[in-house]
Short mmCIF file of C-alpha atoms in Angstrom, two decimals:
data_model
loop_
_atom_site.label_atom_id
_atom_site.label_comp_id
_atom_site.label_asym_id
_atom_site.label_seq_id
_atom_site.Cartn_x
_atom_site.Cartn_y
_atom_site.Cartn_z
CA MET A 282 19.17 3.41 10.90
CA SER A 283 18.03 -0.25 12.16
CA ALA A 284 18.72 0.27 15.93
CA ARG A 285 19.02 -3.70 17.35
CA ALA A 286 20.57 -2.88 20.32
CA ARG A 287 22.58 -5.87 21.88
CA PRO A 288 21.65 -5.37 25.90
CA HIS A 289 25.15 -6.74 26.69
CA GLN A 290 27.29 -5.25 23.64
CA ALA A 291 30.12 -3.46 25.39
CA PRO A 292 30.31 0.53 23.94
CA ALA A 293 33.32 0.67 21.60
CA PRO A 294 35.59 3.58 22.53
CA THR A 295 35.68 5.35 19.16
CA ALA A 296 33.68 8.74 18.47
CA GLY A 297 31.74 6.84 15.66
CA LEU A 298 30.24 4.44 17.93
CA ALA A 299 29.79 6.57 20.86
CA LEU A 300 27.53 8.37 18.37
CA THR A 301 25.69 5.47 17.75
CA LEU A 302 25.53 5.02 21.24
CA VAL A 303 24.09 8.20 22.02
CA ILE A 304 21.38 7.77 19.28
CA CYS A 305 20.39 4.27 21.01
CA THR A 306 20.48 5.89 24.76
CA VAL A 307 17.78 8.47 23.38
CA GLY A 308 15.92 6.20 20.70
CA PRO A 309 13.44 3.88 21.42
CA GLY A 310 15.57 0.65 21.41
CA SER A 311 16.59 1.29 24.94
CA LEU A 312 13.10 1.75 26.46
CA ALA A 313 12.51 -2.02 27.86
CA ALA A 314 8.99 -2.90 26.95
CA ASP A 315 7.66 0.51 26.29
CA LEU A 316 3.88 0.03 26.29
CA GLU A 317 3.44 3.03 24.14
CA PHE A 318 5.97 1.94 21.93
CA GLY A 319 4.62 -1.45 21.61
CA ARG A 320 0.95 0.13 20.83
CA TYR A 321 2.98 2.16 17.94
CA LEU A 322 4.80 -1.11 16.67
CA ALA A 323 1.67 -2.93 16.87
CA ALA A 324 -0.18 -1.01 14.36
CA GLU A 325 2.15 -2.86 11.70
CA CYS A 326 0.50 -5.98 13.13
CA MET A 327 -2.79 -4.92 12.95
CA THR A 328 -3.22 -5.09 9.22
CA CYS A 329 -3.33 -8.68 9.06
CA HIS A 330 -3.86 -9.69 12.43
CA ARG A 331 -6.81 -7.80 13.69
CA SER A 332 -9.55 -9.98 12.07
CA ALA A 333 -8.01 -13.28 13.17
CA THR A 334 -10.47 -15.80 13.78
CA ALA A 335 -9.81 -19.26 15.44
CA THR A 336 -9.71 -20.94 11.87
CA SER A 337 -8.10 -18.17 10.29
CA THR A 338 -4.33 -18.70 8.65
CA ILE A 339 -3.25 -15.74 10.26
CA PRO A 340 -3.58 -16.36 13.90
CA ASN A 341 -4.90 -14.33 16.91
CA ILE A 342 -2.41 -12.82 18.28
CA PHE A 343 -4.22 -10.71 21.24
CA GLY A 344 -4.21 -11.25 25.11
CA LEU A 345 -1.25 -13.74 24.90
CA GLY A 346 1.26 -14.34 27.38
CA ARG A 347 4.38 -12.00 27.57
CA GLN A 348 6.76 -14.42 27.13
CA HIS A 349 5.00 -16.43 24.60
CA VAL A 350 4.98 -13.41 22.29
CA ALA A 351 8.39 -12.45 22.64
CA ALA A 352 9.56 -16.59 22.02
CA VAL A 353 7.47 -16.61 18.79
CA LEU A 354 8.80 -13.23 17.51
CA MET A 355 12.57 -13.97 18.08
CA ALA A 356 11.71 -17.57 16.57
CA TYR A 357 10.91 -15.80 13.23
CA ARG A 358 13.43 -13.22 13.55
CA ASP A 359 15.98 -16.19 13.86
CA LYS A 360 14.29 -18.18 11.37
CA THR A 361 13.45 -20.96 13.19
CA LEU A 362 9.84 -21.00 12.69
CA PRO A 363 8.79 -21.24 9.17
CA ASN A 364 6.91 -18.41 7.40
CA ALA A 365 8.37 -16.03 5.29
CA VAL A 366 6.41 -13.07 5.64
CA MET A 367 6.44 -13.25 9.79
CA GLN A 368 10.33 -13.73 9.19
CA ASN A 369 10.42 -10.58 6.79
CA ILE A 370 8.32 -8.69 9.61
CA ALA A 371 10.42 -9.87 12.47
CA GLY A 372 13.54 -9.72 10.85
CA ARG A 373 14.38 -6.23 11.73
CA LEU A 374 13.19 -5.87 15.59
CA SER A 375 15.28 -5.52 18.12
CA ASP A 376 14.94 -7.29 21.67
CA GLU A 377 13.42 -4.01 22.89
CA GLU A 378 11.01 -4.06 20.45
CA ILE A 379 10.14 -7.44 20.72
CA ALA A 380 9.63 -7.02 24.67
CA SER A 381 7.56 -4.03 23.96
CA LEU A 382 5.46 -5.66 21.57
CA ALA A 383 5.07 -8.44 23.85
CA LEU A 384 3.76 -6.19 26.67
CA TYR A 385 1.37 -4.56 24.25
CA PHE A 386 -0.21 -7.90 23.12
CA SER A 387 -0.48 -9.58 26.37
CA ILE A 388 -2.39 -6.72 28.10
CA THR A 389 -4.52 -5.83 24.59
CA MET A 390 -7.48 -7.84 23.55
CA LYS A 391 -8.62 -7.97 19.83
CA PRO A 392 -10.33 -4.79 18.98
CA MET B 51 35.42 11.31 7.29
CA THR B 52 35.06 13.84 9.84
CA ARG B 53 34.82 12.54 13.67
CA LEU B 54 31.78 13.57 15.58
CA THR B 55 32.55 14.07 19.26
CA ARG B 56 29.69 13.74 21.57
CA ARG B 57 29.54 17.36 22.05
CA SER B 58 29.64 18.39 18.09
CA PHE B 59 26.77 15.99 17.82
CA THR B 60 24.59 17.90 20.87
CA ALA B 61 25.19 20.90 18.98
CA LEU B 62 24.01 18.99 15.50
CA ALA B 63 20.92 18.12 16.96
CA GLY B 64 20.07 21.49 18.78
CA ALA B 65 20.65 22.95 15.27
CA SER B 66 18.24 20.28 13.70
CA LEU B 67 15.88 20.67 16.43
CA GLY B 68 15.78 24.57 15.98
CA ALA B 69 15.19 24.14 12.44
CA ILE B 70 12.07 22.25 12.99
CA ALA B 71 11.05 24.64 15.69
CA THR B 72 11.23 27.40 13.70
CA ALA B 73 9.43 25.95 10.93
CA PRO B 74 6.04 27.62 9.57
CA LEU B 75 3.63 25.37 11.30
CA ALA B 76 0.48 26.40 11.88
CA ARG B 77 -0.71 26.02 15.15
CA PRO B 78 -4.75 25.82 15.95
CA ALA B 79 -6.04 29.54 15.55
CA LEU B 80 -7.66 29.46 19.25
CA ALA B 81 -5.85 28.03 22.12
CA GLN B 82 -8.99 26.44 23.25
CA ALA B 83 -10.09 24.71 19.78
CA LYS B 84 -9.68 21.48 19.14
CA PRO B 85 -6.73 21.28 16.10
CA LYS B 86 -8.80 20.06 13.01
CA LEU B 87 -7.50 17.50 10.80
CA VAL B 88 -9.10 17.02 7.21
CA VAL B 89 -8.48 14.15 5.34
CA ILE B 90 -9.16 13.76 1.47
CA GLY B 91 -9.87 10.29 0.17
CA GLY B 92 -11.34 7.41 2.15
CA GLY B 93 -9.32 4.69 0.47
CA PRO B 94 -6.47 2.41 2.04
CA GLY B 95 -4.20 5.67 3.17
CA GLY B 96 -6.91 8.27 4.14
CA GLY B 97 -9.47 5.86 6.00
CA THR B 98 -6.63 4.68 7.70
CA LEU B 99 -5.22 7.77 8.77
CA ALA B 100 -8.97 9.27 9.54
CA ARG B 101 -9.31 6.07 11.98
CA TYR B 102 -6.04 6.14 13.67
CA VAL B 103 -5.65 9.60 14.49
CA GLN B 104 -9.64 9.48 15.55
CA LYS B 105 -8.68 6.33 18.02
CA ASP B 106 -5.48 7.57 19.32
CA ALA B 107 -6.16 11.13 19.89
CA ALA B 108 -9.58 9.91 21.77
CA GLY B 109 -11.20 13.24 20.93
CA ALA B 110 -8.50 15.63 21.30
CA ILE B 111 -8.36 16.41 17.31
CA GLU B 112 -11.55 16.98 15.15
CA VAL B 113 -11.33 14.56 12.14
CA THR B 114 -12.94 15.39 8.85
CA LEU B 115 -12.69 12.78 5.94
CA VAL B 116 -13.78 13.78 2.57
CA GLU B 117 -14.75 11.03 -0.09
CA PRO B 118 -17.23 11.50 -2.39
CA ALA B 119 -18.33 7.87 -2.59
CA THR B 120 -20.54 6.36 0.11
CA GLN B 121 -19.69 3.08 -0.95
CA PHE B 122 -15.57 2.22 -1.47
CA THR B 123 -14.83 -0.76 -3.79
CA THR B 124 -11.14 -1.68 -3.38
CA CYS B 125 -8.71 -2.15 -6.00
CA PHE B 126 -6.90 -4.65 -4.56
CA PHE B 127 -8.76 -7.78 -4.59
CA SER B 128 -10.80 -6.37 -7.71
CA ASN B 129 -8.60 -8.95 -9.84
CA ILE B 130 -9.77 -11.89 -7.64
CA TYR B 131 -13.29 -10.63 -8.27
CA VAL B 132 -12.32 -10.48 -12.04
CA GLY B 133 -11.18 -14.25 -11.74
CA GLY B 134 -14.66 -14.97 -10.23
CA TYR B 135 -13.63 -15.94 -6.79
CA ARG B 136 -15.41 -13.00 -5.27
CA THR B 137 -18.72 -11.05 -5.90
CA PHE B 138 -18.41 -7.67 -6.45
CA GLU B 139 -20.28 -6.75 -2.83
CA SER B 140 -17.32 -8.22 -0.76
CA ILE B 141 -14.82 -5.87 -2.06
CA THR B 142 -17.01 -3.04 -1.43
CA HIS B 143 -17.66 -1.35 2.27
CA GLY B 144 -19.19 1.52 3.73
CA TYR B 145 -18.31 4.25 6.11
CA ASP B 146 -21.02 3.43 8.68
CA LYS B 147 -17.94 2.46 11.39
CA VAL B 148 -16.06 4.91 10.77
CA LYS B 149 -18.62 7.51 11.37
CA ARG B 150 -19.39 5.47 14.60
CA GLU B 151 -16.32 5.92 15.63
CA GLY B 152 -16.46 10.02 15.65
CA VAL B 153 -14.94 10.76 12.21
CA ASN B 154 -16.94 13.35 10.65
CA VAL B 155 -17.43 11.82 7.01
CA ILE B 156 -18.52 14.08 4.40
CA HIS B 157 -19.46 12.55 1.15
CA GLU B 158 -19.08 15.67 -1.09
CA ALA B 159 -15.90 15.91 -3.65
CA ALA B 160 -12.80 18.25 -2.63
CA ALA B 161 -12.97 20.80 -5.32
CA SER B 162 -9.92 22.36 -4.56
CA ILE B 163 -7.38 23.27 -1.44
CA ASP B 164 -6.54 26.86 -0.48
CA ARG B 165 -3.18 26.16 1.17
CA ALA B 166 -2.29 29.56 1.93
CA ARG B 167 -5.63 29.90 4.21
CA ARG B 168 -5.61 26.41 4.95
CA GLU B 169 -9.25 25.27 3.73
CA VAL B 170 -10.47 22.81 1.88
CA VAL B 171 -12.90 24.00 -0.78
CA LEU B 172 -15.48 21.19 -1.23
CA SER B 173 -17.92 20.81 -5.00
CA GLY B 174 -20.65 22.47 -3.01
CA GLY B 175 -18.75 25.69 -2.02
CA ARG B 176 -18.14 24.74 1.57
CA ARG B 177 -14.86 25.56 3.14
CA LEU B 178 -13.13 23.45 5.60
CA ALA B 179 -10.51 24.77 7.92
CA TYR B 180 -7.69 22.87 8.78
CA ASP B 181 -4.79 22.88 10.93
CA ARG B 182 -2.78 19.71 9.25
CA LEU B 183 -4.68 18.48 5.79
CA ALA B 184 -3.74 14.58 4.68
CA VAL B 185 -4.38 14.27 1.03
CA ALA B 186 -5.17 10.41 -0.42
CA PRO B 187 -6.43 10.65 -3.74
CA GLY B 188 -4.73 7.75 -5.15
CA ILE B 189 -4.34 8.01 -9.05
CA ASP B 190 -5.41 9.24 -11.94
CA ILE B 191 -5.04 7.50 -15.39
CA LYS B 192 -3.02 9.36 -18.08
CA PHE B 193 -5.62 8.79 -20.70
CA ASP B 194 -3.49 10.72 -23.54
CA SER B 195 0.05 8.43 -22.63
CA VAL B 196 -1.78 5.65 -25.12
CA PRO B 197 -2.48 7.45 -28.23
CA GLY B 198 -6.08 6.70 -29.45
CA TYR B 199 -6.99 6.04 -25.99
CA SER B 200 -9.46 8.34 -24.03
CA GLU B 201 -11.92 8.40 -21.11
CA GLN B 202 -14.62 7.73 -23.87
CA ALA B 203 -12.63 4.70 -25.26
CA ALA B 204 -11.99 3.56 -21.92
CA GLU B 205 -16.00 2.52 -22.15
CA VAL B 206 -15.37 -0.15 -24.90
CA MET B 207 -11.51 -0.79 -24.02
CA PRO B 208 -11.59 -0.80 -20.08
CA HIS B 209 -8.54 0.20 -18.02
CA ALA B 210 -10.11 -0.99 -14.51
CA TRP B 211 -7.19 0.32 -12.92
CA LYS B 212 -9.57 2.41 -10.59
CA PRO B 213 -12.34 0.33 -9.02
CA GLY B 214 -15.88 0.39 -9.60
CA ALA B 215 -18.02 0.75 -12.67
CA GLN B 216 -14.46 -0.30 -14.77
CA THR B 217 -14.19 -3.49 -12.90
CA ARG B 218 -17.62 -4.53 -13.50
CA LEU B 219 -17.32 -3.61 -17.26
CA LEU B 220 -14.24 -5.79 -17.75
CA THR B 221 -15.15 -8.41 -16.14
CA ALA B 222 -18.60 -8.99 -18.30
CA LYS B 223 -16.64 -8.30 -21.16
CA LEU B 224 -14.50 -11.17 -20.38
CA ASN B 225 -17.31 -13.50 -19.57
CA ALA B 226 -18.72 -12.63 -22.77
CA LEU B 227 -15.73 -13.89 -24.37
CA LYS B 228 -16.05 -16.97 -27.29
CA ASP B 229 -13.45 -19.67 -27.60
CA GLY B 230 -10.71 -18.46 -30.14
CA ASP B 231 -11.42 -14.83 -28.94
CA GLN B 232 -8.18 -12.87 -28.36
CA ILE B 233 -7.21 -10.54 -25.52
CA VAL B 234 -4.66 -7.81 -25.82
CA MET B 235 -3.37 -6.10 -22.63
CA VAL B 236 -1.58 -2.85 -22.79
CA ALA B 237 0.25 -2.75 -19.69
CA PRO B 238 1.26 0.63 -17.93
CA PRO B 239 4.85 1.96 -17.48
CA ASN B 240 6.38 2.47 -13.96
CA PRO B 241 5.42 3.74 -11.74
CA TYR B 242 1.87 2.64 -11.54
CA ARG B 243 -0.29 1.32 -8.83
CA CYS B 244 -0.22 -2.22 -8.04
CA PRO B 245 3.34 -3.47 -9.47
CA PRO B 246 2.36 -7.13 -9.97
CA GLY B 247 -1.17 -6.11 -10.73
CA PRO B 248 -1.51 -6.40 -14.50
CA TYR B 249 0.41 -9.83 -14.68
CA GLU B 250 -2.22 -11.11 -11.63
CA ARG B 251 -5.32 -9.95 -14.16
CA VAL B 252 -4.06 -11.75 -16.92
CA SER B 253 -3.70 -14.98 -14.86
CA MET B 254 -7.26 -14.30 -13.83
CA PHE B 255 -8.06 -13.84 -17.23
CA ALA B 256 -6.50 -17.16 -18.37
CA HIS B 257 -8.34 -19.10 -15.33
CA VAL B 258 -11.79 -17.89 -16.48
CA LEU B 259 -10.93 -18.87 -20.16
CA LYS B 260 -9.81 -22.38 -18.93
CA ALA B 261 -12.15 -22.82 -16.52
CA LYS B 262 -14.86 -22.61 -19.65
CA GLY B 263 -12.55 -25.27 -21.11
CA PHE B 264 -11.56 -23.05 -23.88
CA LYS B 265 -8.70 -24.59 -26.30
CA ASN B 266 -7.95 -21.73 -28.48
CA ALA B 267 -7.74 -18.65 -26.13
CA ARG B 268 -4.78 -16.59 -26.53
CA ILE B 269 -3.78 -13.47 -24.30
CA VAL B 270 -1.14 -10.99 -25.51
CA VAL B 271 0.10 -8.78 -22.99
CA ILE B 272 2.06 -5.43 -24.83
CA ASP B 273 4.14 -4.04 -22.14
CA PRO B 274 6.19 -0.77 -22.11
CA LYS B 275 8.73 -2.54 -19.40
CA PRO B 276 11.49 -4.98 -20.30
CA ALA B 277 10.97 -6.78 -17.23
CA PHE B 278 8.06 -6.90 -14.32
CA SER B 279 7.13 -7.69 -10.58
CA LYS B 280 7.58 -11.44 -10.09
CA GLN B 281 8.07 -12.37 -13.51
CA LYS B 282 9.89 -15.58 -13.24
CA LEU B 283 7.25 -16.79 -10.89
CA PHE B 284 4.47 -15.83 -13.11
CA MET B 285 5.78 -16.72 -16.32
CA GLN B 286 6.26 -20.24 -14.50
CA GLY B 287 2.97 -20.03 -13.56
CA TRP B 288 1.40 -19.37 -16.97
CA GLU B 289 3.51 -22.37 -18.46
CA LYS B 290 2.15 -24.81 -15.47
CA HIS B 291 -1.20 -23.80 -15.68
CA TYR B 292 -2.18 -22.41 -18.89
CA PRO B 293 0.40 -23.28 -21.79
CA GLY B 294 0.72 -21.42 -24.97
CA MET B 295 -1.90 -19.35 -23.84
CA ILE B 296 -0.47 -16.03 -22.43
CA GLU B 297 1.97 -14.06 -24.73
CA TRP B 298 4.08 -11.35 -23.17
CA GLN B 299 5.89 -8.91 -25.42
CA ASP B 300 8.66 -6.49 -23.98
CA PRO B 301 9.55 -3.69 -26.19
CA LYS B 302 12.26 -5.11 -28.09
CA MET B 303 9.60 -8.06 -29.32
CA HIS B 304 6.82 -5.59 -29.94
CA GLY B 305 9.04 -2.39 -30.92
CA GLY B 306 6.76 -0.01 -29.12
CA LEU B 307 3.23 0.76 -28.92
CA LYS B 308 1.58 2.82 -31.53
CA SER B 309 -1.88 3.53 -30.67
CA VAL B 310 -5.26 1.74 -30.21
CA ASP B 311 -8.75 2.44 -31.49
CA ALA B 312 -11.69 1.82 -29.56
CA ALA B 313 -13.90 1.61 -32.77
CA THR B 314 -12.52 -1.32 -34.00
CA ASN B 315 -11.07 -2.97 -30.91
CA THR B 316 -7.37 -3.11 -32.37
CA VAL B 317 -3.94 -2.25 -31.08
CA LYS B 318 -1.12 -1.13 -33.25
CA THR B 319 2.65 -1.95 -32.12
CA ASP B 320 5.62 -1.16 -34.13
CA LEU B 321 5.69 -4.70 -35.80
CA ALA B 322 1.87 -6.10 -35.67
CA GLU B 323 -1.68 -5.20 -35.29
CA TYR B 324 -4.14 -6.94 -33.22
CA LYS B 325 -7.87 -7.13 -33.50
CA ALA B 326 -9.21 -8.42 -30.29
CA ALA B 327 -12.28 -9.21 -28.44
CA LEU B 328 -11.12 -7.79 -25.14
CA VAL B 329 -8.77 -5.04 -24.92
CA ASN B 330 -7.59 -3.83 -21.47
CA VAL B 331 -5.63 -0.74 -21.71
CA ILE B 332 -3.82 0.37 -18.25
CA PRO B 333 -2.38 3.63 -19.23
CA ALA B 334 0.54 5.43 -17.38
CA GLN B 335 -0.57 6.93 -13.79
CA MET B 336 -0.40 10.10 -11.89
CA ALA B 337 -1.44 11.60 -8.59
CA GLY B 338 -5.14 11.89 -8.01
CA ARG B 339 -6.31 15.52 -9.33
CA ILE B 340 -6.84 17.27 -6.37
CA ALA B 341 -2.93 16.92 -5.15
CA ARG B 342 -1.63 17.98 -8.76
CA ASP B 343 -4.03 21.00 -8.49
CA SER B 344 -2.96 21.91 -5.15
CA GLY B 345 0.76 22.23 -6.14
CA LEU B 346 1.68 19.24 -4.31
CA ALA B 347 2.87 16.99 -6.94
CA ASN B 348 6.26 17.70 -8.86
CA ALA B 349 7.26 17.36 -12.61
CA SER B 350 6.62 13.10 -12.42
CA GLY B 351 3.16 13.58 -11.36
CA PHE B 352 3.44 12.48 -7.97
CA CYS B 353 4.07 14.13 -4.65
CA PRO B 354 7.28 14.26 -2.86
CA ILE B 355 7.25 13.40 0.81
CA ASP B 356 9.53 13.50 3.51
CA SER B 357 10.33 9.81 4.49
CA ALA B 358 10.32 10.04 7.99
CA SER B 359 6.76 11.41 8.33
CA MET B 360 4.98 11.30 4.80
CA LYS B 361 4.82 15.25 5.33
CA SER B 362 4.80 17.07 1.40
CA THR B 363 8.07 18.28 1.49
CA ILE B 364 6.07 21.52 -0.48
CA ASP B 365 3.83 22.31 2.32
CA ALA B 366 4.70 21.65 6.28
CA ASN B 367 0.95 21.58 7.46
CA VAL B 368 0.22 18.95 4.29
CA PHE B 369 0.57 15.00 4.30
CA VAL B 370 0.55 12.86 1.24
CA VAL B 371 -0.04 9.15 1.52
CA GLY B 372 -0.78 6.29 -0.58
CA ASP B 373 -0.47 5.83 -4.27
CA ALA B 374 -0.09 9.62 -4.81
CA SER B 375 3.23 10.01 -2.98
CA ILE B 376 6.55 9.70 -4.10
CA ALA B 377 7.40 7.01 -1.39
CA GLY B 378 10.94 5.60 -2.69
CA ASP B 379 11.31 1.89 -2.64
CA MET B 380 7.78 1.28 -1.62
CA PRO B 381 5.50 -0.05 -4.03
CA LYS B 382 2.16 1.80 -4.47
CA SER B 383 -0.04 -0.64 -2.86
CA ALA B 384 -3.07 -0.81 -0.23
CA PHE B 385 -0.76 -2.15 2.01
CA SER B 386 2.00 0.66 1.77
CA ALA B 387 -0.85 3.23 1.99
CA ASN B 388 -2.06 1.55 4.98
CA SER B 389 1.48 1.44 6.43
CA GLN B 390 2.38 5.19 5.58
CA ALA B 391 -0.86 6.32 6.97
CA LYS B 392 0.33 5.01 10.40
CA VAL B 393 3.45 6.75 10.45
CA ALA B 394 1.62 9.87 9.23
CA ALA B 395 -1.25 9.59 11.68
CA MET B 396 1.58 9.24 14.43
CA THR B 397 3.62 12.59 13.54
CA ILE B 398 -0.01 14.64 13.47
CA ARG B 399 -0.71 13.55 16.66
CA GLY B 400 2.75 14.50 17.62
CA GLU B 401 2.56 18.18 16.00
CA LEU B 402 -1.51 18.89 17.28
CA THR B 403 -1.33 17.19 20.62
CA ASN B 404 2.41 16.39 21.62
CA ALA B 405 1.65 12.77 21.71
CA ARG B 406 4.86 10.78 21.63
CA THR B 407 6.50 9.99 18.19
CA PHE B 408 8.65 6.95 17.43
CA PRO B 409 10.79 6.37 14.29
CA ALA B 410 9.14 5.84 11.13
CA ARG B 411 9.04 2.29 9.62
CA TYR B 412 6.87 0.68 7.04
CA ALA B 413 6.19 -2.47 5.85
CA ASN B 414 4.55 -4.31 2.53
CA THR B 415 3.51 -7.40 1.33
CA CYS B 416 1.81 -7.90 -2.30
CA TRP B 417 0.06 -11.23 -3.04
CA SER B 418 -0.69 -12.12 -6.45
CA LEU B 419 -3.01 -15.48 -7.53
CA ILE B 420 -1.70 -17.13 -10.43
CA GLU B 421 -4.27 -19.92 -10.81
CA THR B 422 -6.65 -21.61 -7.68
CA ASP B 423 -4.57 -22.19 -4.77
CA ASP B 424 -1.45 -20.92 -6.39
CA ASP B 425 -0.43 -17.84 -4.52
CA ILE B 426 3.02 -15.82 -4.87
CA PHE B 427 3.89 -13.12 -2.59
CA VAL B 428 6.75 -10.22 -2.50
CA GLY B 429 7.29 -8.25 0.15
CA GLY B 430 9.68 -6.00 2.43
CA THR B 431 10.24 -3.49 5.07
CA TYR B 432 11.29 -0.05 5.00
CA GLU B 433 12.89 2.73 7.09
CA PRO B 434 13.90 6.41 6.01
CA GLY B 435 17.47 6.32 4.81
CA ASP B 436 19.39 8.02 1.92
CA GLY B 437 16.82 10.72 1.62
CA LYS B 438 13.89 8.50 0.69
CA ILE B 439 11.89 5.37 2.11
CA LYS B 440 14.50 2.84 1.84
CA GLN B 441 14.04 -1.02 1.77
CA VAL B 442 15.58 -2.75 4.69
CA THR B 443 14.63 -6.39 4.26
CA SER B 444 12.74 -8.12 1.34
CA ILE B 445 11.11 -11.50 0.88
CA ILE B 446 9.62 -13.34 -2.56
CA SER B 447 8.02 -16.35 -3.50
CA GLN B 448 10.70 -19.17 -4.43
CA ASP B 449 10.73 -21.22 -7.65
CA ASN B 450 8.50 -24.40 -7.80
CA GLU B 451 7.48 -24.41 -4.26
CA PRO B 452 5.27 -27.14 -2.70
CA ALA B 453 1.42 -26.93 -3.81
CA ASP B 454 0.09 -26.63 -0.27
CA LEU B 455 2.38 -23.57 0.64
CA ARG B 456 1.06 -21.58 -2.39
CA LYS B 457 -2.54 -22.52 -0.93
CA ARG B 458 -1.77 -21.30 2.36
CA ASN B 459 -0.71 -18.11 0.67
CA TYR B 460 -3.84 -17.72 -0.85
CA ALA B 461 -5.20 -18.23 2.46
CA ALA B 462 -3.21 -15.85 4.15
CA SER B 463 -4.03 -13.60 1.33
CA VAL B 464 -7.52 -13.67 2.22
CA ASP B 465 -7.12 -13.26 5.92
CA TRP B 466 -5.28 -10.27 5.12
CA TYR B 467 -7.66 -8.74 3.04
CA THR B 468 -10.55 -9.43 6.02
CA GLY B 469 -8.01 -7.65 8.17
CA ILE B 470 -6.84 -4.57 6.33
CA VAL B 471 -10.29 -3.49 5.65
CA VAL B 472 -11.59 -3.30 8.97
CA ASP B 473 -8.05 -1.47 9.73
CA ILE B 474 -9.33 1.36 6.89
CA PHE B 475 -13.19 1.29 7.06
CA GLY B 476 -13.56 -0.29 10.81
#
């Protein structure tokens, strides 16, 4: 399931949605800025970004500020930043996943 | 619809966890010994998997990679080599860094797998014990899927769908063509490695012939499929850059492929016979031999896997990643194999060292070059769903995009190549 959990979304009182809530509660979506989860998610980014240089089309994303990484990923998710490949990758990220990625990249240097 | 209460959900979850706990998973024979992972195949799937387990397990798992080649030429970007944009050396990579990182790389072929004893038997007779095995042998060519074709015929009519000498042979033949010569490509049926690959290759053929100033070149594609990946975009590109040079025939147009003859360089269809200066036969494909011989493939010739882990549904101690696997909506590509390997690596660490695991997620993007600086892509993200790896988002290049966007696509694909080969080979 694509659990794009919204932090301020009130749980609906039906059993079916209660089940969804349980899954979200025990799943990674609710773990705000989980470094280990960020490291796992970041493996997807490595495929393209790990060898970025100052002049490459695919930019470096290591060692950037948390707020900056989060804002850029949200902008790709919301399609306010252009780049179809990144819009596709960011399109399924939940707020918590973005927070975890931002934490990971803010404290990790390029391997 | 049955209403699930929180209590019944807990009960179901408990039952499911119980089933997992009682599955016949192998544990390390000695409590003190390091658990052993053996990886067969050092390409995009196997290389990535070995490196990620080695790196993330930080020495807690003994990782062995079995790959006969000391130098691995990538199939991805081999069309770019055919088109003359890259050298063969630039798409060929060694394992020195993988070795330095601590992976035990054995340059020998895996002859067989003794799944009952959990051992891989090498061609020299040595046996490697494993707690978990990852199988990533890529594809084998089904030579007999094209009447008249064979391994010997491929020396005259190259398939070049497994990289290396075949890729060089195809390129040499292409570069020896004279104006007025004809190329015939026999395209493969689904499923096959790199869905847009044959059509990018046709584009690269056309690019080379056009760059030489040839006015009378002709490329005929005999396709067993009624449609192909990024078809509209390719055909628009062919019309734009190579008007009148490429003739793509679907089964209704050629009536079915009858045979090929390497002695006369002839391709026969139901409706015509083509004598060509260069014939590129890309036959049907199947999982690499070791996977089939070990009983890991089903009747399709490919290996069924659990979409949440890339674990074989046939053997709980074995994982299959890359082109040999049945990966649902994911195409057979290096990007897919690299993505699948990361899910398998995480699951293997979870099983062998109790490392944390997270829900599987996969991604893929395939770029294709039509002509210099005119590059298109198709991609998707994927998750387990409906009993398979299911596509959840998709993207594809649009018709008649600005030239600068297509040029940036190519630059991005080159950067992607630089990145993924480091992800695979260190």
